[in-house]
CSV table of C-alpha atoms in Angstrom, one decimal:
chain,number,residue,atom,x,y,z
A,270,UNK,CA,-89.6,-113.4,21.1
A,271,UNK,CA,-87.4,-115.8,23.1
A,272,UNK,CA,-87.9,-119.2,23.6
A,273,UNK,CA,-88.5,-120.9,26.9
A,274,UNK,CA,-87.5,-124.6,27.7
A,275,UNK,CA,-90.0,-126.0,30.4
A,276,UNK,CA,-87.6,-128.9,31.7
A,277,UNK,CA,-89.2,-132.2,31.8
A,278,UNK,CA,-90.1,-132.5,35.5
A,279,UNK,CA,-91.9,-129.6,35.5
A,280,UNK,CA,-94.2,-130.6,32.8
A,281,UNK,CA,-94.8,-133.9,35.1
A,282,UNK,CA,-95.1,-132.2,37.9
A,283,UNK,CA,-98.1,-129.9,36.3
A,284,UNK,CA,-99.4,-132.8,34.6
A,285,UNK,CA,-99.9,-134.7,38.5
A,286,UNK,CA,-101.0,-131.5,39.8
A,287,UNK,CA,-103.8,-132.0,37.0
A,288,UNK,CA,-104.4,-135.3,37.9
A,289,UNK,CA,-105.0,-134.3,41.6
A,290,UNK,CA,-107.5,-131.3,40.3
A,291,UNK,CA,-109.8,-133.3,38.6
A,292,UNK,CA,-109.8,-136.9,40.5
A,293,UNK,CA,-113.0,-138.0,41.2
A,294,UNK,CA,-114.1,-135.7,38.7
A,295,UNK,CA,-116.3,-137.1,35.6
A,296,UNK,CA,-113.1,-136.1,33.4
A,297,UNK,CA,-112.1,-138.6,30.2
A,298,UNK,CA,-109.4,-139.4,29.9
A,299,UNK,CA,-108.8,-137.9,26.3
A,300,UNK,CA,-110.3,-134.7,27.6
A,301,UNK,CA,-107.7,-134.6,31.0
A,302,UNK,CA,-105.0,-135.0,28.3
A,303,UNK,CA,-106.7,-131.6,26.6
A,304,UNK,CA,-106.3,-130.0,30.1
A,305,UNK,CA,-103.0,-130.7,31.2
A,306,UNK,CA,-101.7,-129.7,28.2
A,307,UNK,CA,-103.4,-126.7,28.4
A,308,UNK,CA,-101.9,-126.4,31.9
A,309,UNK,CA,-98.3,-126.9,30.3
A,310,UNK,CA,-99.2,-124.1,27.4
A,311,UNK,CA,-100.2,-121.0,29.6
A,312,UNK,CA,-97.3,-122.1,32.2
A,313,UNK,CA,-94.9,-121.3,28.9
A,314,UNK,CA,-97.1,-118.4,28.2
A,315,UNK,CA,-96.5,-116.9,31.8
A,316,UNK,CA,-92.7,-117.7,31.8
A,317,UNK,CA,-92.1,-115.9,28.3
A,318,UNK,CA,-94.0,-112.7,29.9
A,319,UNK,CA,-91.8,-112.9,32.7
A,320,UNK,CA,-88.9,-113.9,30.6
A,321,UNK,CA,-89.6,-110.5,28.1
A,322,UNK,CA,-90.4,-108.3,30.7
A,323,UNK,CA,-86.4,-109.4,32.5
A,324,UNK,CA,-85.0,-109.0,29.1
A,325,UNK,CA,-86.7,-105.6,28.3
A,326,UNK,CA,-86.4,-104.0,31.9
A,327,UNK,CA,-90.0,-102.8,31.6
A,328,UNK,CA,-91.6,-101.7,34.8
A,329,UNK,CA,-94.4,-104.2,35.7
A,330,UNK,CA,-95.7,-102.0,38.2
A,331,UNK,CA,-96.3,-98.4,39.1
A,332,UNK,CA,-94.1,-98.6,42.5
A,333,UNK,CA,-90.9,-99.3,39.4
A,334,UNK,CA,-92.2,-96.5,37.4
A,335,UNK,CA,-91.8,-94.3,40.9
A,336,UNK,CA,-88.3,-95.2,41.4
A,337,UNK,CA,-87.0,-93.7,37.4
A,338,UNK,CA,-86.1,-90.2,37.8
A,339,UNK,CA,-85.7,-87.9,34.8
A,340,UNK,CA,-83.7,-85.3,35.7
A,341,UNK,CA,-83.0,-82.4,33.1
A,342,UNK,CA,-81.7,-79.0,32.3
A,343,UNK,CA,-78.5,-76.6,32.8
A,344,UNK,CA,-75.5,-77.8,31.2
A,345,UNK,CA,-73.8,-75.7,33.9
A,346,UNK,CA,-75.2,-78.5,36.2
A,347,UNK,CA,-74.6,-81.7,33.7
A,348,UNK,CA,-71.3,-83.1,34.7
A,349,UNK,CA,-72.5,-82.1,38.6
A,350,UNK,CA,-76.0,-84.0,38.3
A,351,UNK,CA,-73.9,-86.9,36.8
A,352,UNK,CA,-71.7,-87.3,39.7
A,353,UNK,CA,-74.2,-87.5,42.0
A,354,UNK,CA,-77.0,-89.7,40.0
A,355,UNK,CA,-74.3,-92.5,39.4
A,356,UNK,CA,-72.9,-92.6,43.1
A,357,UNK,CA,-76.9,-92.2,44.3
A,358,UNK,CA,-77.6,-95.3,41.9
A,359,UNK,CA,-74.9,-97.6,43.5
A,360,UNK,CA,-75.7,-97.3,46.9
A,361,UNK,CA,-79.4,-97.5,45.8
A,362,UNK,CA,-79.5,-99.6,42.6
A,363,UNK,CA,-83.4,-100.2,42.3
A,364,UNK,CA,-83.1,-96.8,41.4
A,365,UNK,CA,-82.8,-95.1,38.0
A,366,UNK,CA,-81.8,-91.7,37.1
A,367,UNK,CA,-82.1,-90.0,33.6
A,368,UNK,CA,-79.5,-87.0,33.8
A,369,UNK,CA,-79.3,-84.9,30.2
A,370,UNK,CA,-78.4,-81.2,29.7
A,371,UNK,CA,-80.3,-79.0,27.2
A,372,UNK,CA,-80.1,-75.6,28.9
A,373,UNK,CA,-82.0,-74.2,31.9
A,374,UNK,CA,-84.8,-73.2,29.9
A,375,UNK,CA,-85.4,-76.4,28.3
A,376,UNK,CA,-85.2,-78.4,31.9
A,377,UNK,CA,-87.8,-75.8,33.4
A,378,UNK,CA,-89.8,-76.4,30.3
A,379,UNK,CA,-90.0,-80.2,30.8
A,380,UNK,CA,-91.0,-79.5,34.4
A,381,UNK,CA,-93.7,-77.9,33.5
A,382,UNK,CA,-94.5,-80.2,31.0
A,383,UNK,CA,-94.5,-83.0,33.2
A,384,UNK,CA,-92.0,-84.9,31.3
A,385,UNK,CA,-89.0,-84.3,34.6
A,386,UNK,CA,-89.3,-84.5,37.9
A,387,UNK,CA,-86.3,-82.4,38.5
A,388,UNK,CA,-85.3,-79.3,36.3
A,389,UNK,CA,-81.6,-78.3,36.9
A,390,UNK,CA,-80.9,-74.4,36.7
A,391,UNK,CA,-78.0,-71.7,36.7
A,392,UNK,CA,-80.6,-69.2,37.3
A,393,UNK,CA,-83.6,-68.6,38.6
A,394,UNK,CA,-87.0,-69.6,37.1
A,395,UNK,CA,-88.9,-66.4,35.6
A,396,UNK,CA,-92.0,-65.1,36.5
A,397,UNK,CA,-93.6,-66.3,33.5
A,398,UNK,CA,-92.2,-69.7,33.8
A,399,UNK,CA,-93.6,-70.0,37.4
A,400,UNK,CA,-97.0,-69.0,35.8
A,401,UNK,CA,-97.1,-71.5,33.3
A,402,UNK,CA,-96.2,-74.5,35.6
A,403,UNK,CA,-99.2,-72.8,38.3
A,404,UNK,CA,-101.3,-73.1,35.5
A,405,UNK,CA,-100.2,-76.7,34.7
A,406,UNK,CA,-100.9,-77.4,38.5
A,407,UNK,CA,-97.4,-77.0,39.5
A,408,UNK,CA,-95.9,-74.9,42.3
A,409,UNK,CA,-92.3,-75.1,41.8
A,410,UNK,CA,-90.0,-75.8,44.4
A,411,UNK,CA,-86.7,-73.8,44.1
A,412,UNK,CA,-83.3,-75.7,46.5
A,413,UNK,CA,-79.9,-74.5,45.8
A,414,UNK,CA,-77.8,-77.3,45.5
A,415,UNK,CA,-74.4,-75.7,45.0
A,416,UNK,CA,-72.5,-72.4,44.1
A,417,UNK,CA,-70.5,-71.6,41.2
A,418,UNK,CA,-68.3,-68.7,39.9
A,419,UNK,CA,-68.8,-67.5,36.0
A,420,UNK,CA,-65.1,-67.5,34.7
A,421,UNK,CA,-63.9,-64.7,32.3
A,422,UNK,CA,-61.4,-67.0,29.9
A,423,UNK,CA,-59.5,-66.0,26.9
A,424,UNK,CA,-56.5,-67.9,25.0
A,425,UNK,CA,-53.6,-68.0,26.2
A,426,UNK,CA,-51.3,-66.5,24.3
A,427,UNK,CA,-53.7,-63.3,25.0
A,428,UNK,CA,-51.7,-60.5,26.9
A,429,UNK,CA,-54.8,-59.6,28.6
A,430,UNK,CA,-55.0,-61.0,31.9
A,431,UNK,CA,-57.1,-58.5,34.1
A,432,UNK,CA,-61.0,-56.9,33.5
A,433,UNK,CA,-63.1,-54.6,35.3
A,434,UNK,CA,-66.7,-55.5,35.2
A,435,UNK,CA,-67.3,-52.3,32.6
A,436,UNK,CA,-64.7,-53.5,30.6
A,437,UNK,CA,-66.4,-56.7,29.7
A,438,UNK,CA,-69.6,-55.5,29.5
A,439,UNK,CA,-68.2,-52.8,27.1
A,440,UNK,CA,-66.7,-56.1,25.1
A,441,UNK,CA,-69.8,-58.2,24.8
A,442,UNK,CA,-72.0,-54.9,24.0
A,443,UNK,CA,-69.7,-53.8,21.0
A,444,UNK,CA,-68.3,-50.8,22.7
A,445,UNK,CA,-64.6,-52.1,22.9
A,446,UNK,CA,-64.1,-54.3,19.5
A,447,UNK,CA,-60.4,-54.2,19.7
A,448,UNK,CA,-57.6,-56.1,22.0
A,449,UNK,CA,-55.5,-52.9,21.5
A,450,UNK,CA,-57.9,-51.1,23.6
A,451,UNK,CA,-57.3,-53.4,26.5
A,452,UNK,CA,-53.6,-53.1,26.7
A,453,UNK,CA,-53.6,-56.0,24.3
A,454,UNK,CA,-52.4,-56.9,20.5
A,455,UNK,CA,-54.3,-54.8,17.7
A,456,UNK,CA,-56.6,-58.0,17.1
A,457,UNK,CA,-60.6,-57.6,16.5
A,458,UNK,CA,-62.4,-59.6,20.0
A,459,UNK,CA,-64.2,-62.5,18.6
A,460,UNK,CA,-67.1,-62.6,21.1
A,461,UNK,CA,-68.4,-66.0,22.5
A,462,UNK,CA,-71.9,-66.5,24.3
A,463,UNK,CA,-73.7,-69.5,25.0
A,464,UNK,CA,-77.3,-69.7,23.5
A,465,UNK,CA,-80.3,-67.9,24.7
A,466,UNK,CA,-82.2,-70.8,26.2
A,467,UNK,CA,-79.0,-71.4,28.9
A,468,UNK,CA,-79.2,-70.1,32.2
A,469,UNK,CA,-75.5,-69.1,32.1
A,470,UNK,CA,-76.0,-66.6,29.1
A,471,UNK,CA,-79.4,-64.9,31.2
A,472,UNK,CA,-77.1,-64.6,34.1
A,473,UNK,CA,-74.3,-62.8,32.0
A,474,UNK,CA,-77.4,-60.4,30.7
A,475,UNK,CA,-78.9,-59.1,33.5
A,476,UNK,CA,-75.3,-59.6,36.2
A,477,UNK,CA,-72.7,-58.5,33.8
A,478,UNK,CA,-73.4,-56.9,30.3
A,479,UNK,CA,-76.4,-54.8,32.7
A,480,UNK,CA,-74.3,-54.6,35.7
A,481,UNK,CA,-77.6,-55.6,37.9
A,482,UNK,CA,-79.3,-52.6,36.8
A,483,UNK,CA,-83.3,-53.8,36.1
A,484,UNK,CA,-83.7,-50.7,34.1
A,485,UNK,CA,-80.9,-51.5,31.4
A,486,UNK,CA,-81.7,-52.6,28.3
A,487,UNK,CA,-78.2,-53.4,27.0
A,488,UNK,CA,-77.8,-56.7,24.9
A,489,UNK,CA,-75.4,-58.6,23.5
A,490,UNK,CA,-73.6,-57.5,20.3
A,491,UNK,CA,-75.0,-59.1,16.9
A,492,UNK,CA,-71.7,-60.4,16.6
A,493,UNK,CA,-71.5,-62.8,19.4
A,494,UNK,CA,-71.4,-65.9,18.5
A,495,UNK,CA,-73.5,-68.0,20.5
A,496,UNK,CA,-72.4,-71.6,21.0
A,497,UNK,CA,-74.1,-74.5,22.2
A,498,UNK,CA,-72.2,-76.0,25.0
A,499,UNK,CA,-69.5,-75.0,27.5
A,500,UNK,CA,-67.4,-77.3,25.6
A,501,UNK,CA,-68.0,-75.4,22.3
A,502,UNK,CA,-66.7,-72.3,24.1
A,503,UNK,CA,-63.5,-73.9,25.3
A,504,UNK,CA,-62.9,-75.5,21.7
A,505,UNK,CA,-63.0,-72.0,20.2
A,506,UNK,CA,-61.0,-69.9,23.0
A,507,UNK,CA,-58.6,-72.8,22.7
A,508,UNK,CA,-58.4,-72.5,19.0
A,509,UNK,CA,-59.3,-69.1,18.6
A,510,UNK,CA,-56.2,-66.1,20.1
A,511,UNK,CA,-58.6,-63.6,19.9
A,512,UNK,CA,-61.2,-64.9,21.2
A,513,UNK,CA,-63.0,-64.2,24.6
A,514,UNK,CA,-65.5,-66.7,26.2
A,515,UNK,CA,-67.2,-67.3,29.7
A,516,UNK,CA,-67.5,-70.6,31.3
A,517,UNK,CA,-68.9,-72.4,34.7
A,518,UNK,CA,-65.4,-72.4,36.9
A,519,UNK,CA,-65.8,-76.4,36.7
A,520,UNK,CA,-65.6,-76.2,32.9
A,521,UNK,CA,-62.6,-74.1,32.5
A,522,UNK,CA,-59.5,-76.2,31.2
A,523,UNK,CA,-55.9,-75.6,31.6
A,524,UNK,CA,-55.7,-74.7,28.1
A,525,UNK,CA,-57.7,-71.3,28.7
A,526,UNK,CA,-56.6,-68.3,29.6
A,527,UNK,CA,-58.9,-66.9,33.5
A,528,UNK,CA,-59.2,-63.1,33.2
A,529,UNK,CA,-58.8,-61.6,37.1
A,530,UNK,CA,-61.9,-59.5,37.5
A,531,UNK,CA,-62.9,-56.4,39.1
A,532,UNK,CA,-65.7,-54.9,40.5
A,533,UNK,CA,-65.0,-51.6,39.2
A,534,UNK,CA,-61.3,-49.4,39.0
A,535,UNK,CA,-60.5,-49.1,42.2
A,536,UNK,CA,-61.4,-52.6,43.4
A,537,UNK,CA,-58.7,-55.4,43.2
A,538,UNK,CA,-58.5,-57.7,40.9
A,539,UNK,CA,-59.2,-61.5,41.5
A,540,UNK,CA,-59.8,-64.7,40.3
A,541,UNK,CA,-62.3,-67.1,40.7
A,542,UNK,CA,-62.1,-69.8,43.1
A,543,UNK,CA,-63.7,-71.7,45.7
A,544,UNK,CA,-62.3,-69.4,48.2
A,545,UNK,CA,-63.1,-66.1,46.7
A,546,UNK,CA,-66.5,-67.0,46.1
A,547,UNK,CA,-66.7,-67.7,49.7
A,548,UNK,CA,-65.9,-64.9,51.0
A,549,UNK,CA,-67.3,-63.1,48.2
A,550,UNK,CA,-63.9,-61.4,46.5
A,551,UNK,CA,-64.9,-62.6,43.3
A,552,UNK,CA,-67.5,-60.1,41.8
A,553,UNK,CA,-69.6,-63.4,39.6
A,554,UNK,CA,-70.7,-65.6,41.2
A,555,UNK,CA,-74.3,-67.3,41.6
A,556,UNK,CA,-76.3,-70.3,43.2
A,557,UNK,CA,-76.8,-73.4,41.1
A,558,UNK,CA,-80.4,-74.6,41.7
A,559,UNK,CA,-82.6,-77.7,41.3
A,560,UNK,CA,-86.3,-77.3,40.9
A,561,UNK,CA,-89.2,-80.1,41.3
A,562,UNK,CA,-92.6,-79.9,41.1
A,563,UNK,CA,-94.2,-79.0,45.0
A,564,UNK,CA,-92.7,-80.4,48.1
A,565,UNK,CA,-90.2,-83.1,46.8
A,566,UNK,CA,-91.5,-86.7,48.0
A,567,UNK,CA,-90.2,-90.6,47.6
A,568,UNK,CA,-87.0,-91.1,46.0
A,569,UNK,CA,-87.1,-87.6,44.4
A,570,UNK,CA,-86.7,-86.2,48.2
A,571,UNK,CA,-84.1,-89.3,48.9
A,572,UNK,CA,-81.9,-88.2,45.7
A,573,UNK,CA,-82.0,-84.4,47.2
A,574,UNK,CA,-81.3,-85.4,50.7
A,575,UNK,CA,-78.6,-87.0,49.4
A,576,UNK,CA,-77.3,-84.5,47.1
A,577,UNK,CA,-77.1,-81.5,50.0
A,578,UNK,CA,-76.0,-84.1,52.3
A,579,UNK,CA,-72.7,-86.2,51.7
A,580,UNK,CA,-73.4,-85.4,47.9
A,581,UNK,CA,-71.9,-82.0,48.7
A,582,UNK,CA,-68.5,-84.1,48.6
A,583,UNK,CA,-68.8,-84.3,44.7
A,584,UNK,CA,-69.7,-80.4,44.5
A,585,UNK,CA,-65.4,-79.3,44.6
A,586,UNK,CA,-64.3,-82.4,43.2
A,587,UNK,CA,-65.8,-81.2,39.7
A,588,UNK,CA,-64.6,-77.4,40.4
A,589,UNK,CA,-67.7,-76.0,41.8
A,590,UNK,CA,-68.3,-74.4,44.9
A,591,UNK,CA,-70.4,-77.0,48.2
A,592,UNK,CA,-73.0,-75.3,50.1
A,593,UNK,CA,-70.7,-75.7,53.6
C-alpha cells in the first residue's frame, strides 16, 4: 500500500475546521481531540484511495469503463487495427484500446461472448455464428473497413513465378505434389496453410481450393501444414525452397517469392497490388471487415468514424488496399 504524507498545515487546517464544527457545542475538550483526529485519519484514508486508484489506473466509474475498447480477431487485420488504435488514442487519450489477433473465429467468438466490443474479420461471419450471437442478444453489425489481396508466395530461388487459379487449387488439394510439374525443379511442394480458426484459410477454402463453387467439397491436403501466424508462413517460405504459402499482401516481405495469378489459361497473368485489386485484375481479393454488437454507439462509433474516415490514410501505408 503506499504511504501518504498529510503536510502539517493541512492537519491544522482540519483540526480548525473541527474547532468551527463543534463551537458552542457541549464537546470536551479530550473528546474534540478524539474527533479531530478522527477527522485527520479518514482524510489519509480518502487520499490513499485516491492515491491507489492513480497508481493502479482502475476505472472509478462506469463512464471510464465506457471509454476501454477491446478489440479482437483476424491477424490479417492486427498490424491494421494497431495503426489505427494508437493514432485514435493520441488524438483522444482518455481513451483506451485493447487490439490482439487470435484469428477471425476467435474475435467473432469473443463478440458473441461479450468479452469485445469489436471483432476484426477477413471473412464474413457464418450463419451459425450470427445465430449464436442472436441468441446471446446480439445482432451483429458487419462495416468493411478496408480491402486486401490474398498473395500466392514461394521462395525465391523458386523458378515458378506464374499460377492459374486450378493450378493452385490442384497444389493445396494433393493433385500436383511436385515443382516439376509446374515448369519447376523436381522438388516435392511443401504446403503451407494458416490454421482453421483464421478467416484467411476459410477464404482460401471456399475462393480458391473450391473455385467459388458452394457445391464442392474439396479440402486441403493432410499434408498442409497449418501455421499459426502470417509470420510463421513467411519464416518457412523464407527458409523453406520448396515451399508454397499464402499471405495478406501487407504481410508479404521482400524475402518471398509473389506468384502472378490467373484466373484461368487464357486470362493474363498478374500480381497483386493496390491497383489491380482496384480495378479487379487480380483474381483474390476480398473485403476486410469489423463487426460490433448492433448499431455501434459512444466511442466505439467514434473509433469507426475515424477508422473509414482519415484512418483510411493508414490502410496503404501497411500494404492494404483504402476503401476510396
Amino acid at each position: 500500500m503506499a504511504e501518504v504524507a498529510l503536510q502539517p498545515r493541512r492537519i491544522s487546517v482540519l483540526q480548525s475546521s473541527a474547532r468551527r464544527l463543534f463551537s458552542g457545542s457541549s464537546v470536551s475538550p479530550c473528546r474534540f481531540k478524539r474527533l479531530a483526529l478522527s477527522a485527520v485519519a479518514l482524510a489519509i484514508l480518502l487520499s490513499g484511495t485516491a492515491c491507489r486508484e492513480r497508481q493502479t489506473g482502475a476505472p472509478n466509474s462506469s463512464a471510464s469503463a465506457e471509454k476501454t475498447i477491446e478489440n479482437k480477431g483476424s491477424d490479417t487485420l492486427v498490424n491494421l487495427a494497431l495503426a489505427w488504435a494508437e493514432e485514435y488514442m493520441r488524438k483522444n487519450p482518455e481513451v483506451r484500446i485493447s487490439v490482439t489477433g487470435g484469428g477471425s473465429g476467435t474475435g467473432i467468438t469473443a463478440l458473441i461472448n461479450g468479452t469485445a466490443q469489436i471483432a476484426n474479420a477477413s471473412r464474413e461471419m457464418k450463419e451459425e455464428e450470427i445465430r449464436a450471437a442472436r441468441a446471446n442478444g446480439i445482432e451483429p453489425k458487419e462495416i468493411v473497413v478496408a480491402r486486401d489481396a490474398i498473395a500466392i508466395v514461394v521462395n525465391p530461388s523458386n523458378p515458378v513465378g506464374s499460377l492459374t487459379m486450378q493450378q493452385i487449387s490442384d497444389i493445396y488439394t494433393g493433385k500436383i505434389t511436385n515443382w516439376r510439374e509446374l515448369g519447376g525443379e523436381n522438388r516435392p511442394i511443401v504446403l503451407l496453410s494458416r490454421e482453421s480458426n483464421s478467416g484467411t484459410y476459410v477464404y482460401v477454402l471456399e475462393n480458391v481450393i473450391r473455385m467459388g463453387n458452394p457445391k464442392s467439397r474439396l479440402l486441403f491436403s493432410p499434408d498442409t501444414l497449418l501455421m499459426p501466424s502470417s509470420e510463421g508462413i513467411s519464416t518457412e517460405v523464407r527458409q523453406n525452397p520448396n515451399a508454397i504459402g499464402y499471405d495478406g499482401l501487407g504481410y508479404v516481405t521482400p524475402d518471398q517469392k509473389v506468384v502472378a495469378v490467373a484466373r484461368d489459361s487464357s486470362s493474363p497473368f498478374v500480381l497483386p497490388s493496390i491497383e489491380t485489386v482496384n480495378d479487379g485484375s487480380y483474381p483474390i481479393s476480398r473485403p476486410l471487415y469489423m463487426y460490433t454488437a448492433g448499431e455501434p454507439e459512444g466511442q466505439v462509433k467514434s473509433f469507426l468514424d475515424y477508422l473509414l474516415g482519415p484512418g483510411q490514410k493508414q490502410v496503404s501505408k501497411l500494404g492494404f488496399v483504402p476503401l476510396r
